[in-house]
XYZ file of C-alpha atoms in Angstrom:
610
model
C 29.469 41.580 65.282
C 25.713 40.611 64.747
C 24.825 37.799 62.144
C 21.690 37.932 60.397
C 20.138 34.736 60.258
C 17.739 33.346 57.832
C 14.953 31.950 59.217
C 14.681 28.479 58.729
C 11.681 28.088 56.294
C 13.384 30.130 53.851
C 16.645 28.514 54.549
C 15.183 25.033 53.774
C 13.455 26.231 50.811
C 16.867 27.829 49.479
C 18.484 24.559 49.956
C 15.988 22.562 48.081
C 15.988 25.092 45.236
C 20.142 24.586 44.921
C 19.752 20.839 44.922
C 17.463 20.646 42.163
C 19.640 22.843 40.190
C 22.941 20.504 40.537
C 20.237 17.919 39.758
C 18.969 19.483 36.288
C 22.857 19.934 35.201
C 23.899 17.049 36.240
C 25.007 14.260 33.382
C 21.001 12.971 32.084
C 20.856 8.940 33.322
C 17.957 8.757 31.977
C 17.550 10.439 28.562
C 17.590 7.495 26.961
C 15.068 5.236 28.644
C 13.903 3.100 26.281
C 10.055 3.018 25.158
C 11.232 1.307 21.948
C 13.758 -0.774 20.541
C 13.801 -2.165 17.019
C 14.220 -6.031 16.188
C 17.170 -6.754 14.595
C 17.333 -6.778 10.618
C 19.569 -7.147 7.762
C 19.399 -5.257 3.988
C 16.974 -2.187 5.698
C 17.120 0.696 3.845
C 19.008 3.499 5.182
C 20.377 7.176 4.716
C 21.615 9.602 7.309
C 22.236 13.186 8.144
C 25.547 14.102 9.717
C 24.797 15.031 13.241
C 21.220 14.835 13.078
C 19.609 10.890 12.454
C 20.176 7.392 10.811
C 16.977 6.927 9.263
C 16.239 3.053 9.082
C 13.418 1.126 7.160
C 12.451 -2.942 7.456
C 14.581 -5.455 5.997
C 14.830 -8.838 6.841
C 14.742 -10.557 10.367
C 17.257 -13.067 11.256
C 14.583 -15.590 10.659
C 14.276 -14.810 7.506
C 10.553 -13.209 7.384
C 10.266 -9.465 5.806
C 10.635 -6.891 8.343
C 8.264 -3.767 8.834
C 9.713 -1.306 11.233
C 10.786 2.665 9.981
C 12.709 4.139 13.241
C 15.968 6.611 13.766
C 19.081 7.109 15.736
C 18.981 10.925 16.977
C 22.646 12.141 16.092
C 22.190 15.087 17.650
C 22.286 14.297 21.065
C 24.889 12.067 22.975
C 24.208 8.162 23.592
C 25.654 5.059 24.352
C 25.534 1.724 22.570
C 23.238 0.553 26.024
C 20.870 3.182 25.149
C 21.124 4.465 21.734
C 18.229 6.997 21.129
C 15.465 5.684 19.214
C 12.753 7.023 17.814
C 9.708 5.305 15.890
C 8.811 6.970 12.484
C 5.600 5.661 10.386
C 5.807 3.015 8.431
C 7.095 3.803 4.680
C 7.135 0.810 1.403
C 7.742 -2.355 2.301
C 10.382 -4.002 0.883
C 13.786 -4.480 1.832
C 17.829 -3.735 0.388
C 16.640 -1.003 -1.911
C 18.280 2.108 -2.419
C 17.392 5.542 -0.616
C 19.134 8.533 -0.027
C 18.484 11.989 2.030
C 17.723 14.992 0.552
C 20.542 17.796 -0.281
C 18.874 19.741 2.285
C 18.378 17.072 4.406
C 14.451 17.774 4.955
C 13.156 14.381 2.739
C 14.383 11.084 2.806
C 13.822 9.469 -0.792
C 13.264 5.178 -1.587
C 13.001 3.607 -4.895
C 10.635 0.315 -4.164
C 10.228 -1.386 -7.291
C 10.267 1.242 -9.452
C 8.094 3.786 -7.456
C 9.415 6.758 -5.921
C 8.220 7.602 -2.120
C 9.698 10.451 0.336
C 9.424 10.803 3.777
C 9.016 14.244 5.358
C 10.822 14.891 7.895
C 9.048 18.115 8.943
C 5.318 16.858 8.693
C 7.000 13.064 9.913
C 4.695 11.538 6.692
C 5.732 8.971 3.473
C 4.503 10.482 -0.062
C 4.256 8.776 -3.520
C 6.080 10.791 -6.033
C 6.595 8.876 -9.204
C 5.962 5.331 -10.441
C 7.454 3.506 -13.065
C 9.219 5.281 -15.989
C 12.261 3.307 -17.568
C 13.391 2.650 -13.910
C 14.397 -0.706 -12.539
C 13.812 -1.918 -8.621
C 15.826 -5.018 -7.783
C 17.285 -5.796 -4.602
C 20.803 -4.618 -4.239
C 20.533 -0.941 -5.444
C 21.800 1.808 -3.569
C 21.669 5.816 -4.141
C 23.693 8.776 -3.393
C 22.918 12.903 -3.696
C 24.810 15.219 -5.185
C 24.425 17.956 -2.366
C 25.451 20.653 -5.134
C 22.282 19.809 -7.837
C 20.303 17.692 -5.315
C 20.009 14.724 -7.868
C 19.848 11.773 -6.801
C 22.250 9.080 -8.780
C 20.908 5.154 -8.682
C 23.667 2.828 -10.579
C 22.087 0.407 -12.579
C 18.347 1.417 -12.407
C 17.478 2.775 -15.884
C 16.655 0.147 -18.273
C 17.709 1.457 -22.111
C 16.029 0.468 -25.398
C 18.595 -1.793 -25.589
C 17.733 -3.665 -22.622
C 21.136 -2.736 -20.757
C 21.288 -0.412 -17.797
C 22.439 2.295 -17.101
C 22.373 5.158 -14.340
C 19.312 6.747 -12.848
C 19.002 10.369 -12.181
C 15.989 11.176 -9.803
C 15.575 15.210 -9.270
C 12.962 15.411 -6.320
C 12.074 19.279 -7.670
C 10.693 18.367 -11.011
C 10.412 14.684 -9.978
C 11.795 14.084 -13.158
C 13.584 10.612 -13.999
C 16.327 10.523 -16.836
C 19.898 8.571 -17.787
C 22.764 9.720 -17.152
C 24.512 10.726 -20.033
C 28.252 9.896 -19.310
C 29.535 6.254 -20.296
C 28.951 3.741 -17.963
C 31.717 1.965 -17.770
C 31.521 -0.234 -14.711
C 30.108 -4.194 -14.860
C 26.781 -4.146 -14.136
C 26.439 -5.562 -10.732
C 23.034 -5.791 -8.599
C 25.343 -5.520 -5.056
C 27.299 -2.721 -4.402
C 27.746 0.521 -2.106
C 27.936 4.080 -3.558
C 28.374 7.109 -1.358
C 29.053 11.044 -2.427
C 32.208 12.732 -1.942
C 32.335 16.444 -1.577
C 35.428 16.872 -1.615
C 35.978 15.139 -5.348
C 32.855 16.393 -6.457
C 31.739 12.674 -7.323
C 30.325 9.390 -6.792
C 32.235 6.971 -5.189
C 31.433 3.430 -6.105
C 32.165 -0.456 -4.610
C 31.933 -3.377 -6.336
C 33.966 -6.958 -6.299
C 35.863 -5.134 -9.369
C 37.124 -2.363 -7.631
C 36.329 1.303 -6.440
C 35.830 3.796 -9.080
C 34.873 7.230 -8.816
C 32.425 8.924 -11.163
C 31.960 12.587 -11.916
C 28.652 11.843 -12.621
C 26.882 14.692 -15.459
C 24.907 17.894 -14.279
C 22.765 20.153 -16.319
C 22.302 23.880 -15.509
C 18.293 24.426 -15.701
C 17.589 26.893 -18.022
C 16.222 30.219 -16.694
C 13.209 32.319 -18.924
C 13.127 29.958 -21.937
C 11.651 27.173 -19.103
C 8.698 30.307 -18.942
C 8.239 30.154 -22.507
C 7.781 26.855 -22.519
C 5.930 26.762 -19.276
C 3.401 29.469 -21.332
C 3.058 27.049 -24.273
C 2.576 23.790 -22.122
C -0.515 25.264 -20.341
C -2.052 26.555 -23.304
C -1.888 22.864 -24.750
C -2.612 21.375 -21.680
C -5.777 23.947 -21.202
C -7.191 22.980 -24.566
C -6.868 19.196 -24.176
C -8.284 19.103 -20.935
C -11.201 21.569 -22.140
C -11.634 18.628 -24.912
C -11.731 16.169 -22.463
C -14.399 18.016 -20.488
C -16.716 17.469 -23.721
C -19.425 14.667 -24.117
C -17.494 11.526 -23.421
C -16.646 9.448 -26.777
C -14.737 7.039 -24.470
C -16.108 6.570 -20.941
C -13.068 4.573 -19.709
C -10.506 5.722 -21.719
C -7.917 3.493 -20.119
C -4.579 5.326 -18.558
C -4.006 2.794 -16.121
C -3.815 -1.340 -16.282
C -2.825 -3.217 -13.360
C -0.500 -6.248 -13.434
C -1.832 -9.766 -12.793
C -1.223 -10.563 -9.202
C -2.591 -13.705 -6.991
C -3.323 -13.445 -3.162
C -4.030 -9.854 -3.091
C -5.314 -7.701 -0.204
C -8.840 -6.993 -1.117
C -11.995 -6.225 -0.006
C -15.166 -4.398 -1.679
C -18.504 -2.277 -1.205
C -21.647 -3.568 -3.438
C -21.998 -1.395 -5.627
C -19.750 1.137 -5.070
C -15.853 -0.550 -5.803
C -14.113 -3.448 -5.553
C -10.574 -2.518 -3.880
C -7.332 -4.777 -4.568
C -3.597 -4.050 -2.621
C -0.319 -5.641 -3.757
C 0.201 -9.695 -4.169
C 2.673 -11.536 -5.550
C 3.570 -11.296 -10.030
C 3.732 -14.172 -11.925
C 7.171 -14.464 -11.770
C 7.179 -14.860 -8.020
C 7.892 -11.212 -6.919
C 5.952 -8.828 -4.083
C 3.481 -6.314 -6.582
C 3.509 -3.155 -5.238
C -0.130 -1.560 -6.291
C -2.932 0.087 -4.921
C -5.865 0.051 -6.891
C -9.702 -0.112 -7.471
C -12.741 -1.121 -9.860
C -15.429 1.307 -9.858
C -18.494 -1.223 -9.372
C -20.508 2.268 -9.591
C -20.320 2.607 -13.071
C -20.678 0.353 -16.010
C -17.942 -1.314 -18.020
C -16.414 -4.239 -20.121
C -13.457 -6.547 -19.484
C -11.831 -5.076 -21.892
C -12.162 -1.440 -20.901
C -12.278 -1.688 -16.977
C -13.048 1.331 -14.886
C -10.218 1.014 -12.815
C -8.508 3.735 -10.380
C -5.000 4.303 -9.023
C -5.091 4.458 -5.173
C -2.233 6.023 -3.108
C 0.251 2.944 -1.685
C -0.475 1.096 0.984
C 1.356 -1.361 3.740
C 4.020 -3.674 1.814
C 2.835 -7.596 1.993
C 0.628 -10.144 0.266
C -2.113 -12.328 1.213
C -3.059 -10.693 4.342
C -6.336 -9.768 6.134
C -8.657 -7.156 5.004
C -12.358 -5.504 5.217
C -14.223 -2.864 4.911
C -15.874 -0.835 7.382
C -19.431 -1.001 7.956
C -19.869 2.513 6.140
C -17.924 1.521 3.481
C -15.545 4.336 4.186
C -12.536 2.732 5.207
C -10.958 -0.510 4.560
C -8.860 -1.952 6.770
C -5.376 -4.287 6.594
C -3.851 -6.471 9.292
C -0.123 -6.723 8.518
C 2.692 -8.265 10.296
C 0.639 -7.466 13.430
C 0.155 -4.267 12.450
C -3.354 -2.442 11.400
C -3.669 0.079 8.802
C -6.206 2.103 7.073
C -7.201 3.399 4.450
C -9.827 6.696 4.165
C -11.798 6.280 1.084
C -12.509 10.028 1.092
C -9.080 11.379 1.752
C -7.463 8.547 -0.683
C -4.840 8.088 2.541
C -3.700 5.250 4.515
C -2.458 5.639 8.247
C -1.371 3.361 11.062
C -4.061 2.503 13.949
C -2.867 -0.039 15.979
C -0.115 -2.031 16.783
C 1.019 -5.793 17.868
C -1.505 -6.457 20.782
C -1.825 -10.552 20.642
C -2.263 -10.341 16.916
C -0.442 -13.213 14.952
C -0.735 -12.117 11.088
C 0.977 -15.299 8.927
C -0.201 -15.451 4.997
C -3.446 -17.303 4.455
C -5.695 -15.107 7.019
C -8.782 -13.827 5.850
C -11.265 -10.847 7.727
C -14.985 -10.306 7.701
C -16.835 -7.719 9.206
C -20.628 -7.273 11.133
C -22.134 -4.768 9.479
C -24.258 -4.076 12.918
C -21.451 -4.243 15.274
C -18.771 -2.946 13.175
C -16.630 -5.060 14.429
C -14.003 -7.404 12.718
C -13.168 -11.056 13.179
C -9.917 -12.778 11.633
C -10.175 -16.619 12.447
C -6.897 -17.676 14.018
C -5.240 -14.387 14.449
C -4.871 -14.627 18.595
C -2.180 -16.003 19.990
C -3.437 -17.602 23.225
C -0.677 -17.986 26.451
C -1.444 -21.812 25.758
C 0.450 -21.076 22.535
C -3.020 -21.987 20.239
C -4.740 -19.426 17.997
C -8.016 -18.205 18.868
C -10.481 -15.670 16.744
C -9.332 -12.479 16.569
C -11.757 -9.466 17.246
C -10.906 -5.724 15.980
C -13.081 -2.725 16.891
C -11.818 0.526 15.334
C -14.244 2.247 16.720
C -11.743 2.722 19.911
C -8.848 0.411 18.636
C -9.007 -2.371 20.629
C -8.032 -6.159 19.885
C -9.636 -9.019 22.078
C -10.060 -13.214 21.643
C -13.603 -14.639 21.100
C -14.474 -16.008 24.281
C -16.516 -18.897 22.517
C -14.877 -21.783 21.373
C -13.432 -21.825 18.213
C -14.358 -25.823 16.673
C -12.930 -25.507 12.729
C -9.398 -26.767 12.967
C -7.006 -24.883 12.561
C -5.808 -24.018 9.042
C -4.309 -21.225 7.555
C -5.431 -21.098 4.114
C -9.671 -20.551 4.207
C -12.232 -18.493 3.314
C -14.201 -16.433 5.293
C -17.489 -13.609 4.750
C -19.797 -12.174 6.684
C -23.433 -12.720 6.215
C -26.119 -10.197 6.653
C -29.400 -12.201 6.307
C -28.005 -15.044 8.657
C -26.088 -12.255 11.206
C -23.233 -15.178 11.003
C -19.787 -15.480 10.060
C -19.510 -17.812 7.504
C -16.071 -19.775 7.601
C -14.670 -22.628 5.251
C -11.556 -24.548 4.754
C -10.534 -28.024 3.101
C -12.222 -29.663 6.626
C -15.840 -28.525 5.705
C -17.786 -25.574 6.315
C -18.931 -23.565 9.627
C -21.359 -20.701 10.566
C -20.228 -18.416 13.976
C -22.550 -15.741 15.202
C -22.501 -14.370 19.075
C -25.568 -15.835 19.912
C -24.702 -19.282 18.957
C -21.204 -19.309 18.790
C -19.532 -21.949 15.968
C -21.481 -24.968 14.609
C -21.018 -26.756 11.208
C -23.385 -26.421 8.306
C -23.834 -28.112 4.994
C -21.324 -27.040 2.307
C -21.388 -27.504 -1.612
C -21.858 -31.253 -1.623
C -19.641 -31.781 -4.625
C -17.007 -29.091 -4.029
C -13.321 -30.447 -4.992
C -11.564 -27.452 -4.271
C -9.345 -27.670 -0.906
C -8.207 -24.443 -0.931
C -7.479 -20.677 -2.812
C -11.175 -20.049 -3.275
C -13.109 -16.899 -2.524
C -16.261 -16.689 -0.968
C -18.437 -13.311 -0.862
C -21.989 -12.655 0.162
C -24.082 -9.879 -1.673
C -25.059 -6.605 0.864
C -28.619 -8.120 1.312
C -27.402 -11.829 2.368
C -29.612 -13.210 0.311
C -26.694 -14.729 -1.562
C -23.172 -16.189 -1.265
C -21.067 -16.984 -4.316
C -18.076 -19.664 -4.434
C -15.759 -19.764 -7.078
C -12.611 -21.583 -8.036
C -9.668 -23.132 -5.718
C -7.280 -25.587 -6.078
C -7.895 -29.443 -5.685
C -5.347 -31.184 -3.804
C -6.269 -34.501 -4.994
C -5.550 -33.485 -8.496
C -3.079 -31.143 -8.378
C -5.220 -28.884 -10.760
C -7.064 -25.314 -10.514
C -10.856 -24.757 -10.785
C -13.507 -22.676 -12.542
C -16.645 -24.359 -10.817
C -19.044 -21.450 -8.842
C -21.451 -22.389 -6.457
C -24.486 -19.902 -5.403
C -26.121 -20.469 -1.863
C -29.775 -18.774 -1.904
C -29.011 -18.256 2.097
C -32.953 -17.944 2.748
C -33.386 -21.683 2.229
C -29.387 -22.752 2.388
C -30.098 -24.622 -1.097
C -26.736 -24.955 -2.909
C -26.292 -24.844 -6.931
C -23.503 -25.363 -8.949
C -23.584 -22.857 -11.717
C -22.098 -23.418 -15.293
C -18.499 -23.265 -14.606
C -16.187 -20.857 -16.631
C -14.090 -21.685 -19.308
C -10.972 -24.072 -18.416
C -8.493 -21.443 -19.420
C -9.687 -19.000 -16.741
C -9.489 -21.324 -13.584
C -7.606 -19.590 -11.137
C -7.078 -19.872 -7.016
C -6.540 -16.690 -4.748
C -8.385 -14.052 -6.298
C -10.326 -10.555 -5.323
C -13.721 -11.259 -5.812
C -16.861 -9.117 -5.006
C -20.310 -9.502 -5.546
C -22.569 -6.448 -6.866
C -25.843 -5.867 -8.061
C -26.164 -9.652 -9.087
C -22.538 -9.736 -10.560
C -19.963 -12.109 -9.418
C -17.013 -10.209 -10.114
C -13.374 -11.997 -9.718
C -10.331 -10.567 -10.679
C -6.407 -11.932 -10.958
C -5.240 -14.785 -9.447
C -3.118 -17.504 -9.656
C -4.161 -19.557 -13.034
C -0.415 -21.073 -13.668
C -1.972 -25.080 -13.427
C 0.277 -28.144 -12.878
C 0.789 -29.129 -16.468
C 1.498 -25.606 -17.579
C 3.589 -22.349 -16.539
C 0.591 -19.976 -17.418
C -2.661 -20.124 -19.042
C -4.141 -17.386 -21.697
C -7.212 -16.637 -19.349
C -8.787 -13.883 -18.467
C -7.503 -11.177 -15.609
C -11.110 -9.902 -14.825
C -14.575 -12.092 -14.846
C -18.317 -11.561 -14.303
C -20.636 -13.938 -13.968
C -24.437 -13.414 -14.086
C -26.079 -14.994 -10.998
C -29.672 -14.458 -12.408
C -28.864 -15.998 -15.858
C -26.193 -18.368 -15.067
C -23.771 -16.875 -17.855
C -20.420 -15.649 -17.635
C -20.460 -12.055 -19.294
C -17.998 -9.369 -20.815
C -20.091 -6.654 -19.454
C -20.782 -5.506 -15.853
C -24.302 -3.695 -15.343
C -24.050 -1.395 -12.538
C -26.661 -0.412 -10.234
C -28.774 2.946 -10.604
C -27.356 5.572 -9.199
C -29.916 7.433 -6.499
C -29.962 11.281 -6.439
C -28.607 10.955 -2.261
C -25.830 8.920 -3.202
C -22.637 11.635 -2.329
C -20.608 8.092 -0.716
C -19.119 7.189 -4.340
C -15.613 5.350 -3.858
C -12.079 7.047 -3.512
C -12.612 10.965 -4.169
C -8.702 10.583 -3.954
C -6.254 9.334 -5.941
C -5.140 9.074 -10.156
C -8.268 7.998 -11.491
C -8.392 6.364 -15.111
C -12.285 7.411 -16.111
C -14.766 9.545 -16.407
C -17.906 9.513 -14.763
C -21.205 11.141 -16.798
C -21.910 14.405 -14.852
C -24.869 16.092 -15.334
C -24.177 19.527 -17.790
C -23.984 22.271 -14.788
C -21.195 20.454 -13.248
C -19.599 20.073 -16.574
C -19.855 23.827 -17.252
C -18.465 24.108 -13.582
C -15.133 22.269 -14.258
C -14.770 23.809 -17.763
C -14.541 27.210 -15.932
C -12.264 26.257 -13.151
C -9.845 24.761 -15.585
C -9.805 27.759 -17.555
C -9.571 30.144 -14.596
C -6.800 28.267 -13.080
C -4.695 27.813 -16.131
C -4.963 31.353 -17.321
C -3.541 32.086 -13.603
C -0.923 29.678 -14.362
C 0.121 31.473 -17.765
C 0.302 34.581 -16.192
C 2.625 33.631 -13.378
C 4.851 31.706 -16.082
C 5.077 35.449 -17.812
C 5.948 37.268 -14.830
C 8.269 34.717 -14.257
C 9.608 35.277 -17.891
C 10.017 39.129 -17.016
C 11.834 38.530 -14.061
C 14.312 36.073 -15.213
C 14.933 38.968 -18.017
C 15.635 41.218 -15.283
C-alpha cells in the first residue's frame, strides 16, 4: 500500500497550528494579571450587580486618612481570591460610609454624599450630579436599596420632616424627584444599619441592633395623559416667566444660590474674570461639598454676590490648587492625585496619578504664567525620605523635583503666589519670607516687618505684579485671629500696612483674589479663642488705591475681544447685561423650543388616550 506523506514544511506548520489551539483553550493563567490592586479600606461605598461587578468607592484606610479610589470586581468572569479581577473606574464624591445603590436596570450606580445626588454611568464609565439638597439628610451610616419593580430608590432615615424627625427617602432617578415615604416609620431611628431588597417579599429588608424588620415600602402608579396636561400647562408658565426674565434686568444678581461658610477651601482665581472656591470644612467641623464661583467680571455688592454653581469636583479640603496660564483650567492636587477642571465645558476629569507626589493638608500651588508650569513647595517625596518642590507641567503630564535647593524649612501650613513683575515664586511661612525663580533659585527677602500672623493667611499678587496683598492669619503667640493687610508695591519691595478690617471679620484660611485693584477674600475660619463664632462678614473687598474696606466690587471694563468670560457651564445665579440683539436672540429660542415642547406634551396626551 503507498502512504502519502506530507512534506515536512507543511507538517511542521500543521503541528504548530494544533499547539496553539490546545494553548488558546487551555484554563487562562494569566487573565488576571494584575495592573492594579486597591489599598485596603473600611465604610467604602458599595452596590453590585449579580453576575456582573461589585462596584467600590473610597472609604477609610486602616490608618485612618480618607480614601479616594472607585474600582470593581468583574462578576462575570471566573477568579480567584489571588487574583480577583479588578478594574479602575474614575473617581466619583469623596466621602466615605454613605449609602448607594445600582440602578433597577443595572446601567447607573447612584450615591447620596451629603445630601447631593451623583450617578455613575456605567455605559459612558462617567460620575454625574443629579440633585442637591432638598429635605434630604447625608450622615455617615446610611445605606440604600432599589425596588427593581418601580426603580426607586429607598434611603432609611434621610428625609428630614418639618418636625425635625426623619423619615424615609425616596429617590426616583427618572424624574430625579426626592419625596417621603408615606407609610409609618416605625423603626428607632438609627444612623448604622444594613438594608437590602427582597424580591421575593416584595420589600425592604432592614438591620438594626433592634432587630430585622421588613418593610413593604409605598409605590405610586405615575399617572398617564393627565401628566400631559400638566406637562402643557407647566411650559406655558415656565415660557412666560422665563420670557419675563429675558426683559431689562430689575435685579442683576437676583440671588438663587448662597454658599455655606467654609475655611481652607480649594481655590484659585483669574483677575478679572472669577474667583473659584471647592469644598472645605463647615463650621461645625464637617467636609463641605461645593463647587462654586464669583464672577469678578461683573459688578456686585456683598450683599448680592454674583456667584455661580460649578459641577462637583474631587472630595477634600485644604489642598493645592491653580489656574492655568490661560485661565482656562484650574487645577487640584489631591491625595496624590491631579484633577481638572475645563472652565468652558464646566467639567472636571482626572490627569495624572501618584508619581512622587505627597499631598498632606496645608500645601499651597502657584503657577508661571510663562512656563505654565506649577510648583507646590514640599510636595516630592525624595528616596532620602525629605520633601522637595514639586513641579507639574500639564502640558504633557509630567511631575519632577526642583533640582535647586529648597532653603525655607519645611512647614506645612504657608503661603505661596506667583509673581509676574519679579518672574519669582514668592513663598512664606511663620520662619520668614523667600523669593524662588529658575535663574536664582531660593533666597530670603524682607517680609512685613510687623506681621504677627504665623500662619492661615493668604497671599495673592495682581496679573501685572505690580502688587501683592496679605491679609489675616492666626498669631500663635496670642492665640487670636487677624484682620491686618499688608500691600507690597513689588517695583520698589516697600511694604504698608493698610487700615485693618473690622475685629469681627478676622478670619485665617480664606479664598482670596485680587482684581482690578480689589482685594477680595471670602470665608474662612473667624471662630477666635474666646468665642465659638463671630458675626463677621463671609465676603470682603478692600480698596488698595483708597485704603478702605468696601461693600461694593467695581469690575473691570469689559473689551469688545473678550469671548474668555468664566464657566460657560454650570447653574449660574445671574444675569449678565447683553446687548439687545442677543436678547431678542434668546427670547426666540425660548419660545421656539417651548412651543416644541407643548406640542410633544399633546401628542403625548393623544397617545396615552389611545
Amino acid at each position: 500500500m503507498l502512504q502519502r506523506h506530507l512534506p515536512f514544511g507543511q507538517t511542521a506548520v500543521l503541528l504548530v497550528h494544533i499547539i496553539s489551539i490546545l494553548f488558546s483553550t487551555s484554563p487562562d493563567t494569566s487573565a488576571h494579571a494584575q495592573s492594579f490592586k486597591p489599598r485596603l479600606t473600611s465604610q467604602p461605598g458599595n452596590a453590585f450587580v449579580d453576575g456582573k461587578a461589585l462596584y467600590i468607592l473610597n472609604g477609610r484606610y486602616s490608618d485612618g486618612f480618607a480614601a479616594q479610589q472607585a474600582f470593581k470586581v468583574d462578576l462575570s468572569v471566573s477568579w480567584n481570591t489571588n487574583s480577583p479581577a479588578y478594574k479602575v473606574l474614575p473617581q466619583g464624591p469623596g466621602a466615605n460610609w454613605f449609602p448607594t445603590a445600582m440602578s433597577a436596570d443595572g446601567q447607573k450606580w447612584f450615591a447620596l454624599v451629603n445630601g447631593v445626588g451623583h450617578v455613575f454611568d456605567i455605559r459612558t464609565n462617567q460620575w454625574n450630579q443629579v440633585f442637591t439638597n432638598a429635605g434630604t439628610k447625608g450622615i455617615s451610616g446610611h445605606a440604600a436599596a432599589t425596588d427593581p419593580v418601580s426603580g426607586k430608590i429607598y434611603i432609611p432615615f434621610a428625609y428630614r420632616m418639618p418636625d425635625g424627625t426623619f423619615n424615609m427617602l425616596v429617590v426616583d432617578l427618572e424624574d430625579e424627584s426626592q419625596t417621603s415615604d408615606t407609610s409609618n416609620f416605625t423603626l428607632a431611628e438609627q444612623a448604622s444599619y444594613a438594608v437590602t431588597w427582597n424580591a421575593q417579599l416584595r420589600s425592604l429588608l432592614f438591620l438594626n441592633e433592634n432587630g430585622i424588620r421588613s418593610i413593604r415600602c409605598c409605590t405610586t402608579a405615575k399617572a398617564n395623559y393627565p401628566l400631559g396636561w400638566l406637562c402643557v400647562v407647566l411650559l406655558a408658565v415656565h415660557t412666560i416667566s422665563i420670557l419675563f426674565s429675558l426683559l431689562p434686568d430689575l435685579s442683576v444678581h437676583a440671588q438663587s444660590f448662597k454658599p455655606r461658610l467654609t475655611s481652607q477651601p480649594g481655590s484659585a482665581f483669574v483677575d478679572g474674570k472669577a474667583l473659584y472656591i471647592l469644598n472645605g470644612r463647615y463650621t461645625d467641623g464637617l467636609a463641605a461639598q461645593q463647587a462654586f464661583m464669583i464672577d469678578l467680571s461683573v459688578p456686585w455688592n456683598t450683599d448680592n454676590v454674583a456667584y455661580k454653581v460649578l459641577s462637583q469636583g474631587p472630595g477634600a479640603n485644604w489642598f493645592p490648587t491653580s489656574m492655568t496660564a490661560d485661565g482656562q483650567t484650574w487645577f487640584a492636587l489631591v491625595n496624590g492625585v491631579g484633577h481638572v477642571y475645563d472652565v468652558q465645558s464646566n467639567h472636571w476629569s482626572q490627569v495624572l496619578t501618584n508619581a512622587g507626589a505627597e499631598t498632606i493638608s496645608g500645601h499651597a500651588a502657584a503657577t508661571d504664567p510663562v512656563t505654565g508650569k506649577i510648583y507646590i513647595p514640599f510636595a516630592y517625596r525624595m528616596p532620602d525620605g525629605t520633601f522637595n518642590m514639586l513641579v507639574v507641567d500639564l502640558k504633557d503630564g509630567s511631575q519632577t523635583s526642583d533640582n535647586n535647593n529648597f532653603a525655607p524649612p519645611e512647614q506645612a501650613s504657608y503661603a505661596v503666589t506667583w509673581n509676574a513683575h519679579l518672574k519669582s515664586l514668592l513663598f512664606l511661612n511663620e520662619n520668614g519670607m523667600y523669593m524662588y525663580s529658575l535663574s536664582g533659585g531660593w533666597r530670603n527677602i524682607s517680609g512685613p516687618p510687623d506681621l504677627t500672623a504665623t500662619s492661615g493667611y493668604c497671599m495673592v499678587s495682581s496679573s501685572s505684579g505690580s502688587k501683592l496683598a496679605l491679609f489675616g492669619g492666626h498669631s500663635k503667640s496670642t492665640n487670636t485671629l487677624l484682620s491686618d493687610i499688608y500691600v507690597l508695591d513689588v517695583p520698589t519691595l516697600t511694604w504698608k500696612k493698610g487700615s485693618p478690617a473690622p475685629l469681627r471679620d478676622a478670619r485665617r484660611y480664606s479664598a482670596c483674589a485680587l482684581s482690578n485693584g480689589h482685594f477680595i477674600a471670602w470665608g474662612g475660619d473667624m471662630s477666635n479663642a474666646t468665642t465659638t463664632e463671630s458675626n463677621g462678614n463671609m465676603l470682603l473687598v478692600y480698596n488698595l488705591e483708597t485704603d478702605t474696606w468696601m461693600s461694593d466690587y467695581s469690575a473691570p471694563p469689559p473689551t469688545p475681544t473678550d469671548t474668555n468670560r468664566p464657566g460657560n457651564g454650570g447653574e449660574t445665579s445671574l444675569t449678565c447685561p447683553d446687548n439687545a440683539a442677543a436678547k431678542k436672540k434668546r427670547i426666540i429660542f425660548v419660545a421656539v423650543v417651548s412651543i416644541v415642547l407643548m406640542l410633544l406634551s399633546c401628542c403625548y396626551v393623544c397617545f396615552c388616550r389611545k
